[in-house]
Amino acid sequence: MKKLYIAGPEVFLPNAREQMNRKAALVRSYGFEPLCPGDLDIPPQKTKKALGLAISRVNEGMMNEAHGIIANLTPFRGPWADVGTVFELGYMCALGRLIAAYSNVADDHYTRLLAYYGNRITEGADGHARGPDGLSLENFGMADNLMLDGGVERRGGIVATHHAAPDELYTDLTAFEACLKHLSMRPDAGDEGLRPEELDASNDG
Amino acid sequence: MKKLYIAGPEVFLPNAREQMNRKAALVRSYGFEPLCPGDLDIPPQKTKKALGLAISRVNEGMMNEAHGIIANLTPFRGPWADVGTVFELGYMCALGRLIAAYSNVADDHYTRLLAYYGNRITEGADGHARGPDGLSLENFGMADNLMLDGGVERRGGIVATHHAAPDELYTDLTAFEACLKHLSMRPDAGDEGLRPEELDASNDG
């Protein structure tokens, strides 16, 4: 049975365990085994730093064991995804595993950038759209930063988006389930994952 | 000569090329070859989406070729690092390459969370510090999210921080140079990178 690492900021929710259990049950219903941050007890450590390192080790261990990842990229503490989840997405892309990601905010990357800048965008001398701070905006018709969407899609994954109700931002599982459906229909990618030369073969526009 | 992928949000700066050139010169002065997003021309594409995918492919190609990464985790468009850079850090950690990261904001992760919440933190029933939104705060004495610091430090890398002047937030190279110094003193990690069992051996507290 293929194992999926369930990455996302739900670990920070007050009812984190309940949310992860809901996700885990849905994962199992699609025939996968869920591996979730927080599943394993972390042995007591002498310092806060050692505890953080121990959690990192345990989570990386779960990722190394997993055949794939579903990453929750819903904006978290700002317009952008939780950085821990993004790290894990990059990690699993490099390992060539099965990849899917989703967001419960349907606005794409460029739309969220416009909102961040209050629409105060100008076109620079070099043709790039820039904010008042001079920083250029990505506008590639992608849900998120191009490294994230590109990493997922070039590996045959999907970035599913859904407009969740505000009080269900981290609990709505519609797009999460779309990821499960997609992964359940993927041909077997093999235990060793995709080799670099297997990327892009049929996925690029 | 070992190649280092130079990851960071400088690509969005109005004077991106100039900044990357400054970094590249410093990298070469330490005996490494710099590989930088933006170095290679991207062939014209038919759609915005295809262009984004092409850039993703080229950047991943550079990472696959690189022996290591220096990731600029300076807060970008908010209190947290640029997600593209964080993706790349996770990618290179999974490949077991040489790793270093830095930030030009010296405040650690917990301090920045406190600022984000205006210090309105309470201790929940489960003993976790939580913001007014109920989300728990990581407090591990780390510069950033535990997956980032943990990923770097467990591989023998450093997360260098420096309090840069506000108008030099993305241009100050003090902490970047600290990363170069550290990497130049690393024993040869080998072209195939660190295997999972090589992690943690001497790095955990």
mmCIF file of C-alpha atoms in Angstrom:
data_model
loop_
_atom_site.group_PDB
_atom_site.id
_atom_site.type_symbol
_atom_site.label_atom_id
_atom_site.label_comp_id
_atom_site.label_asym_id
_atom_site.label_seq_id
_atom_site.Cartn_x
_atom_site.Cartn_y
_atom_site.Cartn_z
ATOM 1 C CA MET A 1 0.000 0.000 0.000
ATOM 2 C CA LYS A 2 1.432 3.368 -0.959
ATOM 3 C CA LYS A 3 2.166 5.831 1.830
ATOM 4 C CA LEU A 4 1.387 9.520 1.549
ATOM 5 C CA TYR A 5 2.983 12.209 3.722
ATOM 6 C CA ILE A 6 0.254 14.658 4.691
ATOM 7 C CA ALA A 7 1.943 18.049 4.867
ATOM 8 C CA GLY A 8 0.314 21.252 6.039
ATOM 9 C CA PRO A 9 -0.144 23.848 8.774
ATOM 10 C CA GLU A 10 -2.921 21.871 10.489
ATOM 11 C CA VAL A 11 -0.325 20.904 13.090
ATOM 12 C CA PHE A 12 -0.709 24.431 14.472
ATOM 13 C CA LEU A 13 -4.511 24.305 14.835
ATOM 14 C CA PRO A 14 -6.053 24.039 18.311
ATOM 15 C CA ASN A 15 -7.799 20.862 17.150
ATOM 16 C CA ALA A 16 -4.826 19.618 15.162
ATOM 17 C CA ARG A 17 -5.262 15.955 16.058
ATOM 18 C CA GLU A 18 -8.927 15.955 15.062
ATOM 19 C CA GLN A 19 -8.139 17.562 11.702
ATOM 20 C CA MET A 20 -5.290 15.200 10.954
ATOM 21 C CA ASN A 21 -7.546 12.261 11.859
ATOM 22 C CA ARG A 22 -10.176 13.470 9.373
ATOM 23 C CA LYS A 23 -7.528 13.706 6.673
ATOM 24 C CA ALA A 24 -6.072 10.311 7.640
ATOM 25 C CA ALA A 25 -9.486 8.643 7.364
ATOM 26 C CA LEU A 26 -10.031 10.100 3.903
ATOM 27 C CA VAL A 27 -6.546 9.002 2.824
ATOM 28 C CA ARG A 28 -7.263 5.437 3.925
ATOM 29 C CA SER A 29 -10.599 5.459 2.102
ATOM 30 C CA TYR A 30 -8.606 5.934 -1.122
ATOM 31 C CA GLY A 31 -6.372 2.987 -0.353
ATOM 32 C CA PHE A 32 -3.292 4.873 0.857
ATOM 33 C CA GLU A 33 -1.582 4.830 4.231
ATOM 34 C CA PRO A 34 -1.283 8.297 5.768
ATOM 35 C CA LEU A 35 1.960 9.486 7.394
ATOM 36 C CA CYS A 36 1.274 12.662 9.348
ATOM 37 C CA PRO A 37 3.481 15.092 11.266
ATOM 38 C CA GLY A 38 2.534 14.590 14.904
ATOM 39 C CA ASP A 39 1.746 10.871 14.480
ATOM 40 C CA LEU A 40 4.916 9.780 16.228
ATOM 41 C CA ASP A 41 5.848 10.733 19.760
ATOM 42 C CA ILE A 42 9.079 12.661 19.980
ATOM 43 C CA PRO A 43 11.415 11.438 22.727
ATOM 44 C CA PRO A 44 11.999 14.067 25.447
ATOM 45 C CA GLN A 45 15.015 16.293 24.742
ATOM 46 C CA LYS A 46 17.302 18.385 26.905
ATOM 47 C CA THR A 47 16.839 21.658 25.068
ATOM 48 C CA LYS A 48 14.233 23.377 22.921
ATOM 49 C CA LYS A 49 16.690 23.295 20.026
ATOM 50 C CA ALA A 50 17.206 19.543 20.392
ATOM 51 C CA LEU A 51 13.424 19.069 20.375
ATOM 52 C CA GLY A 52 13.115 21.045 17.142
ATOM 53 C CA LEU A 53 15.903 18.982 15.559
ATOM 54 C CA ALA A 54 14.250 15.755 16.735
ATOM 55 C CA ILE A 55 10.944 16.724 15.133
ATOM 56 C CA SER A 56 12.791 17.592 11.909
ATOM 57 C CA ARG A 57 14.460 14.168 11.939
ATOM 58 C CA VAL A 58 11.169 12.330 12.539
ATOM 59 C CA ASN A 59 9.331 14.257 9.807
ATOM 60 C CA GLU A 60 12.151 13.716 7.297
ATOM 61 C CA GLY A 61 12.071 10.041 8.218
ATOM 62 C CA MET A 62 8.369 9.906 7.353
ATOM 63 C CA MET A 63 9.000 11.658 4.062
ATOM 64 C CA ASN A 64 11.836 9.289 3.185
ATOM 65 C CA GLU A 65 9.437 6.396 3.805
ATOM 66 C CA ALA A 66 6.506 7.905 1.880
ATOM 67 C CA HIS A 67 5.706 7.236 -1.773
ATOM 68 C CA GLY A 68 4.138 10.655 -2.154
ATOM 69 C CA ILE A 69 3.017 13.905 -0.576
ATOM 70 C CA ILE A 70 -0.147 15.975 -0.474
ATOM 71 C CA ALA A 71 0.866 19.491 0.549
ATOM 72 C CA ASN A 72 -1.630 22.009 1.914
ATOM 73 C CA LEU A 73 -0.492 25.340 0.452
ATOM 74 C CA THR A 74 -3.445 27.362 1.794
ATOM 75 C CA PRO A 75 -2.106 30.825 2.747
ATOM 76 C CA PHE A 76 -1.008 30.794 6.365
ATOM 77 C CA ARG A 77 -0.153 33.830 8.522
ATOM 78 C CA GLY A 78 -0.125 35.955 5.413
ATOM 79 C CA PRO A 79 -0.780 35.599 1.691
ATOM 80 C CA TRP A 80 1.686 32.732 1.251
ATOM 81 C CA ALA A 81 1.875 29.088 2.251
ATOM 82 C CA ASP A 82 3.413 27.780 5.471
ATOM 83 C CA VAL A 83 7.170 27.557 4.909
ATOM 84 C CA GLY A 84 7.507 24.191 6.639
ATOM 85 C CA THR A 85 5.027 22.700 4.170
ATOM 86 C CA VAL A 86 6.799 24.335 1.222
ATOM 87 C CA PHE A 87 10.133 22.895 2.409
ATOM 88 C CA GLU A 88 8.523 19.455 2.503
ATOM 89 C CA LEU A 89 7.097 19.893 -1.004
ATOM 90 C CA GLY A 90 10.551 20.757 -2.368
ATOM 91 C CA TYR A 91 12.020 17.795 -0.485
ATOM 92 C CA MET A 92 9.579 15.307 -1.975
ATOM 93 C CA CYS A 93 9.933 16.783 -5.492
ATOM 94 C CA ALA A 94 13.693 16.219 -5.294
ATOM 95 C CA LEU A 95 13.094 12.607 -4.214
ATOM 96 C CA GLY A 96 10.921 12.144 -7.309
ATOM 97 C CA ARG A 97 7.929 10.902 -5.346
ATOM 98 C CA LEU A 98 4.211 11.259 -6.190
ATOM 99 C CA ILE A 99 3.260 14.907 -5.736
ATOM 100 C CA ALA A 100 0.020 16.795 -5.227
ATOM 101 C CA ALA A 101 -0.766 20.121 -3.603
ATOM 102 C CA TYR A 102 -3.848 22.178 -2.882
ATOM 103 C CA SER A 103 -5.093 25.478 -1.528
ATOM 104 C CA ASN A 104 -8.400 26.492 0.006
ATOM 105 C CA VAL A 105 -7.957 29.958 -1.467
ATOM 106 C CA ALA A 106 -8.849 29.987 -5.142
ATOM 107 C CA ASP A 107 -7.140 33.291 -5.989
ATOM 108 C CA ASP A 108 -3.989 32.589 -7.955
ATOM 109 C CA HIS A 109 -0.494 33.830 -7.091
ATOM 110 C CA TYR A 110 -0.717 37.036 -9.140
ATOM 111 C CA THR A 111 -4.159 37.899 -7.752
ATOM 112 C CA ARG A 112 -2.866 37.513 -4.187
ATOM 113 C CA LEU A 113 0.143 39.669 -5.024
ATOM 114 C CA LEU A 114 -2.178 42.392 -6.367
ATOM 115 C CA ALA A 115 -4.170 42.249 -3.125
ATOM 116 C CA TYR A 116 -0.936 42.376 -1.078
ATOM 117 C CA TYR A 117 0.049 45.560 -2.927
ATOM 118 C CA GLY A 118 -3.459 47.062 -2.891
ATOM 119 C CA ASN A 119 -3.373 47.012 -6.706
ATOM 120 C CA ARG A 120 -0.633 49.664 -6.677
ATOM 121 C CA ILE A 121 1.327 48.066 -9.482
ATOM 122 C CA THR A 122 3.307 49.837 -12.155
ATOM 123 C CA GLU A 123 5.113 48.566 -15.195
ATOM 124 C CA GLY A 124 8.846 49.099 -14.876
ATOM 125 C CA ALA A 125 11.220 50.207 -17.630
ATOM 126 C CA ASP A 126 12.081 46.554 -18.217
ATOM 127 C CA GLY A 127 8.470 45.601 -18.785
ATOM 128 C CA HIS A 128 8.082 43.819 -15.462
ATOM 129 C CA ALA A 129 5.093 44.594 -13.261
ATOM 130 C CA ARG A 130 6.414 45.940 -9.950
ATOM 131 C CA GLY A 131 5.006 46.887 -6.564
ATOM 132 C CA PRO A 132 5.644 50.212 -4.795
ATOM 133 C CA ASP A 133 8.674 48.524 -3.208
ATOM 134 C CA GLY A 134 10.186 47.899 -6.654
ATOM 135 C CA LEU A 135 9.840 44.129 -6.364
ATOM 136 C CA SER A 136 8.642 42.345 -9.481
ATOM 137 C CA LEU A 137 5.525 40.184 -9.583
ATOM 138 C CA GLU A 138 5.330 36.681 -11.022
ATOM 139 C CA ASN A 139 2.402 36.336 -13.389
ATOM 140 C CA PHE A 140 2.418 32.875 -14.910
ATOM 141 C CA GLY A 141 -1.180 31.799 -14.494
ATOM 142 C CA MET A 142 -0.133 29.612 -11.582
ATOM 143 C CA ALA A 143 -1.685 28.985 -8.182
ATOM 144 C CA ASP A 144 1.575 29.763 -6.419
ATOM 145 C CA ASN A 145 5.268 30.593 -6.920
ATOM 146 C CA LEU A 146 6.544 29.014 -10.139
ATOM 147 C CA MET A 147 8.954 26.679 -8.324
ATOM 148 C CA LEU A 148 5.995 25.172 -6.437
ATOM 149 C CA ASP A 149 3.521 24.834 -9.326
ATOM 150 C CA GLY A 150 6.340 23.881 -11.680
ATOM 151 C CA GLY A 151 7.701 21.286 -9.277
ATOM 152 C CA VAL A 152 4.269 19.703 -8.905
ATOM 153 C CA GLU A 153 3.028 19.867 -12.491
ATOM 154 C CA ARG A 154 6.251 18.811 -14.200
ATOM 155 C CA ARG A 155 6.027 15.635 -12.140
ATOM 156 C CA GLY A 156 2.494 14.942 -13.330
ATOM 157 C CA GLY A 157 0.921 16.234 -10.122
ATOM 158 C CA ILE A 158 -1.885 18.725 -9.644
ATOM 159 C CA VAL A 159 -2.288 21.944 -7.692
ATOM 160 C CA ALA A 160 -5.982 21.823 -6.776
ATOM 161 C CA THR A 161 -7.683 25.003 -5.588
ATOM 162 C CA HIS A 162 -11.061 25.572 -3.962
ATOM 163 C CA HIS A 163 -12.793 28.624 -2.550
ATOM 164 C CA ALA A 164 -13.422 27.456 1.012
ATOM 165 C CA ALA A 165 -15.621 29.342 3.454
ATOM 166 C CA PRO A 166 -13.540 31.584 5.757
ATOM 167 C CA ASP A 167 -14.357 29.529 8.857
ATOM 168 C CA GLU A 168 -13.356 26.345 7.041
ATOM 169 C CA LEU A 169 -10.085 27.616 5.609
ATOM 170 C CA TYR A 170 -7.970 24.856 7.169
ATOM 171 C CA THR A 171 -10.694 22.222 7.499
ATOM 172 C CA ASP A 172 -12.384 22.082 4.072
ATOM 173 C CA LEU A 173 -11.213 18.832 2.396
ATOM 174 C CA THR A 174 -12.669 19.340 -1.111
ATOM 175 C CA ALA A 175 -9.388 20.186 -2.807
ATOM 176 C CA PHE A 176 -7.502 17.717 -0.581
ATOM 177 C CA GLU A 177 -9.809 14.996 -1.864
ATOM 178 C CA ALA A 178 -9.195 16.121 -5.453
ATOM 179 C CA CYS A 179 -5.503 15.456 -4.775
ATOM 180 C CA LEU A 180 -6.329 11.974 -3.464
ATOM 181 C CA LYS A 181 -8.448 11.223 -6.537
ATOM 182 C CA HIS A 182 -5.610 12.339 -8.799
ATOM 183 C CA LEU A 183 -2.967 10.298 -6.985
ATOM 184 C CA SER A 184 -5.189 7.220 -6.911
ATOM 185 C CA MET A 185 -5.294 7.336 -10.713
ATOM 186 C CA ARG A 186 -1.511 7.768 -11.172
ATOM 187 C CA PRO A 187 0.313 4.824 -12.666
ATOM 188 C CA ASP A 188 2.821 3.303 -10.291
ATOM 189 C CA ALA A 189 5.787 5.674 -10.165
ATOM 190 C CA GLY A 190 7.962 2.991 -8.644
ATOM 191 C CA ASP A 191 9.667 2.888 -5.297
ATOM 192 C CA GLU A 192 12.760 4.692 -6.482
ATOM 193 C CA GLY A 193 10.782 7.659 -7.667
ATOM 194 C CA LEU A 194 11.056 9.609 -10.895
ATOM 195 C CA ARG A 195 14.538 10.099 -12.270
ATOM 196 C CA PRO A 196 15.316 13.630 -13.499
ATOM 197 C CA GLU A 197 15.116 12.549 -17.140
ATOM 198 C CA GLU A 198 11.581 11.250 -16.591
ATOM 199 C CA LEU A 199 10.326 14.710 -15.749
ATOM 200 C CA ASP A 200 8.782 16.987 -18.322
ATOM 201 C CA ALA A 201 8.383 14.200 -20.910
ATOM 202 C CA SER A 202 4.688 14.726 -21.364
ATOM 203 C CA ASN A 203 3.850 17.503 -19.009
ATOM 204 C CA ASP A 204 5.178 20.690 -20.496
ATOM 205 C CA GLY A 205 3.109 23.193 -22.402
ATOM 206 C CA MET B 1 35.344 23.176 -8.581
ATOM 207 C CA LYS B 2 32.234 22.847 -6.494
ATOM 208 C CA LYS B 3 29.108 24.591 -7.721
ATOM 209 C CA LEU B 4 26.736 26.440 -5.416
ATOM 210 C CA TYR B 5 23.141 27.308 -6.283
ATOM 211 C CA ILE B 6 22.478 30.831 -5.053
ATOM 212 C CA ALA B 7 18.827 30.880 -3.971
ATOM 213 C CA GLY B 8 16.916 33.928 -2.838
ATOM 214 C CA PRO B 9 14.377 36.628 -3.654
ATOM 215 C CA GLU B 10 16.978 38.908 -5.245
ATOM 216 C CA VAL B 11 15.530 37.847 -8.587
ATOM 217 C CA PHE B 12 12.604 40.171 -7.828
ATOM 218 C CA LEU B 13 14.719 43.252 -7.103
ATOM 219 C CA PRO B 14 14.791 46.114 -9.625
ATOM 220 C CA ASN B 15 18.569 45.686 -9.779
ATOM 221 C CA ALA B 16 18.452 41.913 -9.640
ATOM 222 C CA ARG B 17 21.281 41.317 -12.109
ATOM 223 C CA GLU B 18 23.615 43.663 -10.255
ATOM 224 C CA GLN B 19 22.886 41.981 -6.920
ATOM 225 C CA MET B 20 23.357 38.498 -8.308
ATOM 226 C CA ASN B 21 26.646 39.608 -9.881
ATOM 227 C CA ARG B 22 27.884 40.868 -6.486
ATOM 228 C CA LYS B 23 26.987 37.530 -4.939
ATOM 229 C CA ALA B 24 28.546 35.608 -7.840
ATOM 230 C CA ALA B 25 31.832 37.496 -7.485
ATOM 231 C CA LEU B 26 31.988 36.730 -3.771
ATOM 232 C CA VAL B 27 31.193 33.053 -4.447
ATOM 233 C CA ARG B 28 34.069 32.843 -6.940
ATOM 234 C CA SER B 29 36.423 34.526 -4.477
ATOM 235 C CA TYR B 30 35.868 31.534 -2.186
ATOM 236 C CA GLY B 31 36.702 29.076 -4.962
ATOM 237 C CA PHE B 32 33.170 28.007 -5.858
ATOM 238 C CA GLU B 33 31.290 28.334 -9.121
ATOM 239 C CA PRO B 34 27.973 30.172 -8.702
ATOM 240 C CA LEU B 35 24.779 28.928 -10.352
ATOM 241 C CA CYS B 36 22.119 31.624 -10.158
ATOM 242 C CA PRO B 37 18.436 31.779 -11.120
ATOM 243 C CA GLY B 38 18.351 34.166 -14.052
ATOM 244 C CA ASP B 39 21.793 33.164 -15.373
ATOM 245 C CA LEU B 40 20.366 31.187 -18.249
ATOM 246 C CA ASP B 41 18.101 32.575 -20.921
ATOM 247 C CA ILE B 42 14.717 30.909 -21.041
ATOM 248 C CA PRO B 43 13.593 30.009 -24.575
ATOM 249 C CA PRO B 44 10.437 31.895 -25.630
ATOM 250 C CA GLN B 45 7.236 30.047 -24.786
ATOM 251 C CA LYS B 46 3.691 30.145 -26.172
ATOM 252 C CA THR B 47 1.936 30.812 -22.881
ATOM 253 C CA LYS B 48 2.661 32.406 -19.502
ATOM 254 C CA LYS B 49 2.191 29.002 -17.904
ATOM 255 C CA ALA B 50 4.710 27.379 -20.232
ATOM 256 C CA LEU B 51 7.200 30.116 -19.389
ATOM 257 C CA GLY B 52 6.766 29.482 -15.672
ATOM 258 C CA LEU B 53 7.257 25.742 -16.212
ATOM 259 C CA ALA B 54 10.353 26.418 -18.323
ATOM 260 C CA ILE B 55 11.911 28.545 -15.582
ATOM 261 C CA SER B 56 11.125 25.808 -13.042
ATOM 262 C CA ARG B 57 12.856 23.268 -15.284
ATOM 263 C CA VAL B 58 15.948 25.414 -15.745
ATOM 264 C CA ASN B 59 16.256 26.197 -12.024
ATOM 265 C CA GLU B 60 15.818 22.534 -11.057
ATOM 266 C CA GLY B 61 18.452 21.685 -13.635
ATOM 267 C CA MET B 62 20.885 24.071 -11.938
ATOM 268 C CA MET B 63 20.083 22.582 -8.538
ATOM 269 C CA ASN B 64 20.608 19.043 -9.847
ATOM 270 C CA GLU B 65 24.030 20.138 -11.122
ATOM 271 C CA ALA B 66 25.039 22.013 -7.961
ATOM 272 C CA HIS B 67 27.054 20.547 -5.088
ATOM 273 C CA GLY B 68 25.378 22.856 -2.614
ATOM 274 C CA ILE B 69 23.032 25.739 -1.940
ATOM 275 C CA ILE B 70 23.144 29.032 -0.078
ATOM 276 C CA ALA B 71 19.536 30.068 0.571
ATOM 277 C CA ASN B 72 18.589 33.654 1.441
ATOM 278 C CA LEU B 73 15.772 33.259 3.980
ATOM 279 C CA THR B 74 15.481 36.996 4.757
ATOM 280 C CA PRO B 75 11.759 37.732 5.342
ATOM 281 C CA PHE B 76 10.137 38.688 2.063
ATOM 282 C CA ARG B 77 6.676 40.221 1.589
ATOM 283 C CA GLY B 78 5.887 39.454 5.179
ATOM 284 C CA PRO B 79 7.587 37.955 8.246
ATOM 285 C CA TRP B 80 8.577 34.749 6.465
ATOM 286 C CA ALA B 81 11.034 33.718 3.746
ATOM 287 C CA ASP B 82 10.284 33.670 0.015
ATOM 288 C CA VAL B 83 8.504 30.379 -0.712
ATOM 289 C CA GLY B 84 10.442 29.720 -3.922
ATOM 290 C CA THR B 85 13.692 29.855 -1.946
ATOM 291 C CA VAL B 86 12.270 27.604 0.773
ATOM 292 C CA PHE B 87 11.188 25.066 -1.879
ATOM 293 C CA GLU B 88 14.742 25.081 -3.220
ATOM 294 C CA LEU B 89 16.207 24.594 0.267
ATOM 295 C CA GLY B 90 13.999 21.523 0.824
ATOM 296 C CA TYR B 91 14.938 20.232 -2.628
ATOM 297 C CA MET B 92 18.673 20.455 -1.962
ATOM 298 C CA CYS B 93 18.326 18.961 1.542
ATOM 299 C CA ALA B 94 16.611 15.925 0.029
ATOM 300 C CA LEU B 95 19.440 15.581 -2.496
ATOM 301 C CA GLY B 96 21.904 15.544 0.399
ATOM 302 C CA ARG B 97 23.984 18.395 -0.961
ATOM 303 C CA LEU B 98 26.012 20.992 0.959
ATOM 304 C CA ILE B 99 23.591 23.323 2.711
ATOM 305 C CA ALA B 100 23.767 26.809 4.169
ATOM 306 C CA ALA B 101 21.167 29.481 4.742
ATOM 307 C CA TYR B 102 21.071 33.023 6.060
ATOM 308 C CA SER B 103 18.821 35.894 6.978
ATOM 309 C CA ASN B 104 19.434 39.632 7.194
ATOM 310 C CA VAL B 105 16.904 39.837 10.014
ATOM 311 C CA ALA B 106 18.434 38.690 13.293
ATOM 312 C CA ASP B 107 15.149 38.167 15.148
ATOM 313 C CA ASP B 108 14.500 34.465 15.496
ATOM 314 C CA HIS B 109 11.327 32.647 14.421
ATOM 315 C CA TYR B 110 9.539 32.985 17.763
ATOM 316 C CA THR B 111 10.394 36.687 18.057
ATOM 317 C CA ARG B 112 8.956 37.330 14.591
ATOM 318 C CA LEU B 113 5.833 35.376 15.491
ATOM 319 C CA LEU B 114 5.400 37.510 18.626
ATOM 320 C CA ALA B 115 5.699 40.640 16.473
ATOM 321 C CA TYR B 116 3.211 39.224 13.952
ATOM 322 C CA TYR B 117 0.703 38.715 16.783
ATOM 323 C CA GLY B 118 1.491 42.018 18.518
ATOM 324 C CA ASN B 119 2.562 39.991 21.573
ATOM 325 C CA ARG B 120 -1.051 38.886 22.101
ATOM 326 C CA ILE B 121 -0.083 35.335 23.018
ATOM 327 C CA THR B 122 -1.832 33.120 25.524
ATOM 328 C CA GLU B 123 -1.000 29.714 26.868
ATOM 329 C CA GLY B 124 -3.594 27.155 25.818
ATOM 330 C CA ALA B 125 -4.972 24.334 27.926
ATOM 331 C CA ASP B 126 -2.458 21.992 26.316
ATOM 332 C CA GLY B 127 0.460 24.174 27.344
ATOM 333 C CA HIS B 128 1.141 25.492 23.839
ATOM 334 C CA ALA B 129 1.566 29.215 23.282
ATOM 335 C CA ARG B 130 -1.159 30.346 20.857
ATOM 336 C CA GLY B 131 -2.077 33.531 19.027
ATOM 337 C CA PRO B 132 -5.510 35.139 19.058
ATOM 338 C CA ASP B 133 -6.338 32.954 16.035
ATOM 339 C CA GLY B 134 -5.712 29.826 18.113
ATOM 340 C CA LEU B 135 -2.674 28.809 16.067
ATOM 341 C CA SER B 136 0.283 27.503 18.069
ATOM 342 C CA LEU B 137 3.732 29.067 17.951
ATOM 343 C CA GLU B 138 6.980 27.183 17.413
ATOM 344 C CA ASN B 139 9.561 28.157 20.009
ATOM 345 C CA PHE B 140 12.679 26.070 19.482
ATOM 346 C CA GLY B 141 15.409 28.687 19.638
ATOM 347 C CA MET B 142 15.707 28.525 15.865
ATOM 348 C CA ALA B 143 16.081 31.215 13.216
ATOM 349 C CA ASP B 144 13.152 29.853 11.236
ATOM 350 C CA ASN B 145 10.581 27.049 10.997
ATOM 351 C CA LEU B 146 12.023 23.830 12.468
ATOM 352 C CA MET B 147 11.970 21.988 9.117
ATOM 353 C CA LEU B 148 14.266 24.676 7.675
ATOM 354 C CA ASP B 149 16.741 25.024 10.561
ATOM 355 C CA GLY B 150 16.582 21.287 11.200
ATOM 356 C CA GLY B 151 17.146 20.456 7.541
ATOM 357 C CA VAL B 152 20.189 22.735 7.418
ATOM 358 C CA GLU B 153 21.782 21.955 10.777
ATOM 359 C CA ARG B 154 21.289 18.196 10.716
ATOM 360 C CA ARG B 155 23.316 18.208 7.501
ATOM 361 C CA GLY B 156 26.150 20.114 9.141
ATOM 362 C CA GLY B 157 25.126 23.427 7.627
ATOM 363 C CA ILE B 158 24.598 26.796 9.285
ATOM 364 C CA VAL B 159 21.770 29.287 9.423
ATOM 365 C CA ALA B 160 23.651 32.592 9.675
ATOM 366 C CA THR B 161 21.784 35.698 10.794
ATOM 367 C CA HIS B 162 22.775 39.347 10.719
ATOM 368 C CA HIS B 163 20.946 42.545 11.601
ATOM 369 C CA ALA B 164 21.206 44.409 8.303
ATOM 370 C CA ALA B 165 20.266 48.063 7.867
ATOM 371 C CA PRO B 166 16.702 48.430 6.544
ATOM 372 C CA ASP B 167 17.869 49.858 3.216
ATOM 373 C CA GLU B 168 20.316 46.959 2.814
ATOM 374 C CA LEU B 169 17.894 44.179 3.683
ATOM 375 C CA TYR B 170 18.430 42.291 0.418
ATOM 376 C CA THR B 171 21.897 43.588 -0.405
ATOM 377 C CA ASP B 172 23.934 43.111 2.784
ATOM 378 C CA LEU B 173 26.286 40.165 2.191
ATOM 379 C CA THR B 174 27.707 39.713 5.716
ATOM 380 C CA ALA B 175 25.695 36.615 6.579
ATOM 381 C CA PHE B 176 25.938 35.354 2.991
ATOM 382 C CA GLU B 177 29.705 35.485 3.330
ATOM 383 C CA ALA B 178 29.501 33.619 6.642
ATOM 384 C CA CYS B 179 27.772 30.828 4.706
ATOM 385 C CA LEU B 180 30.574 30.834 2.110
ATOM 386 C CA LYS B 181 33.228 30.652 4.836
ATOM 387 C CA HIS B 182 31.414 27.723 6.438
ATOM 388 C CA LEU B 183 31.008 25.828 3.186
ATOM 389 C CA SER B 184 34.623 26.429 2.196
ATOM 390 C CA MET B 185 35.667 24.631 5.396
ATOM 391 C CA ARG B 186 33.346 21.648 4.886
ATOM 392 C CA PRO B 187 35.054 18.355 4.052
ATOM 393 C CA ASP B 188 34.168 17.031 0.639
ATOM 394 C CA ALA B 189 30.624 15.683 0.889
ATOM 395 C CA GLY B 190 31.009 13.720 -2.315
ATOM 396 C CA ASP B 191 29.180 14.097 -5.593
ATOM 397 C CA GLU B 192 26.378 11.758 -4.621
ATOM 398 C CA GLY B 193 25.485 13.773 -1.570
ATOM 399 C CA LEU B 194 24.765 12.665 1.944
ATOM 400 C CA ARG B 195 22.831 9.445 2.352
ATOM 401 C CA PRO B 196 19.995 9.555 4.908
ATOM 402 C CA GLU B 197 21.993 7.478 7.399
ATOM 403 C CA GLU B 198 24.839 10.011 7.282
ATOM 404 C CA LEU B 199 22.610 12.709 8.719
ATOM 405 C CA ASP B 200 22.453 13.473 12.381
ATOM 406 C CA ALA B 201 25.561 11.409 13.198
ATOM 407 C CA SER B 202 27.357 14.248 14.901
ATOM 408 C CA ASN B 203 25.001 17.124 14.596
ATOM 409 C CA ASP B 204 22.206 16.513 17.033
ATOM 410 C CA GLY B 205 21.915 18.094 20.449
#
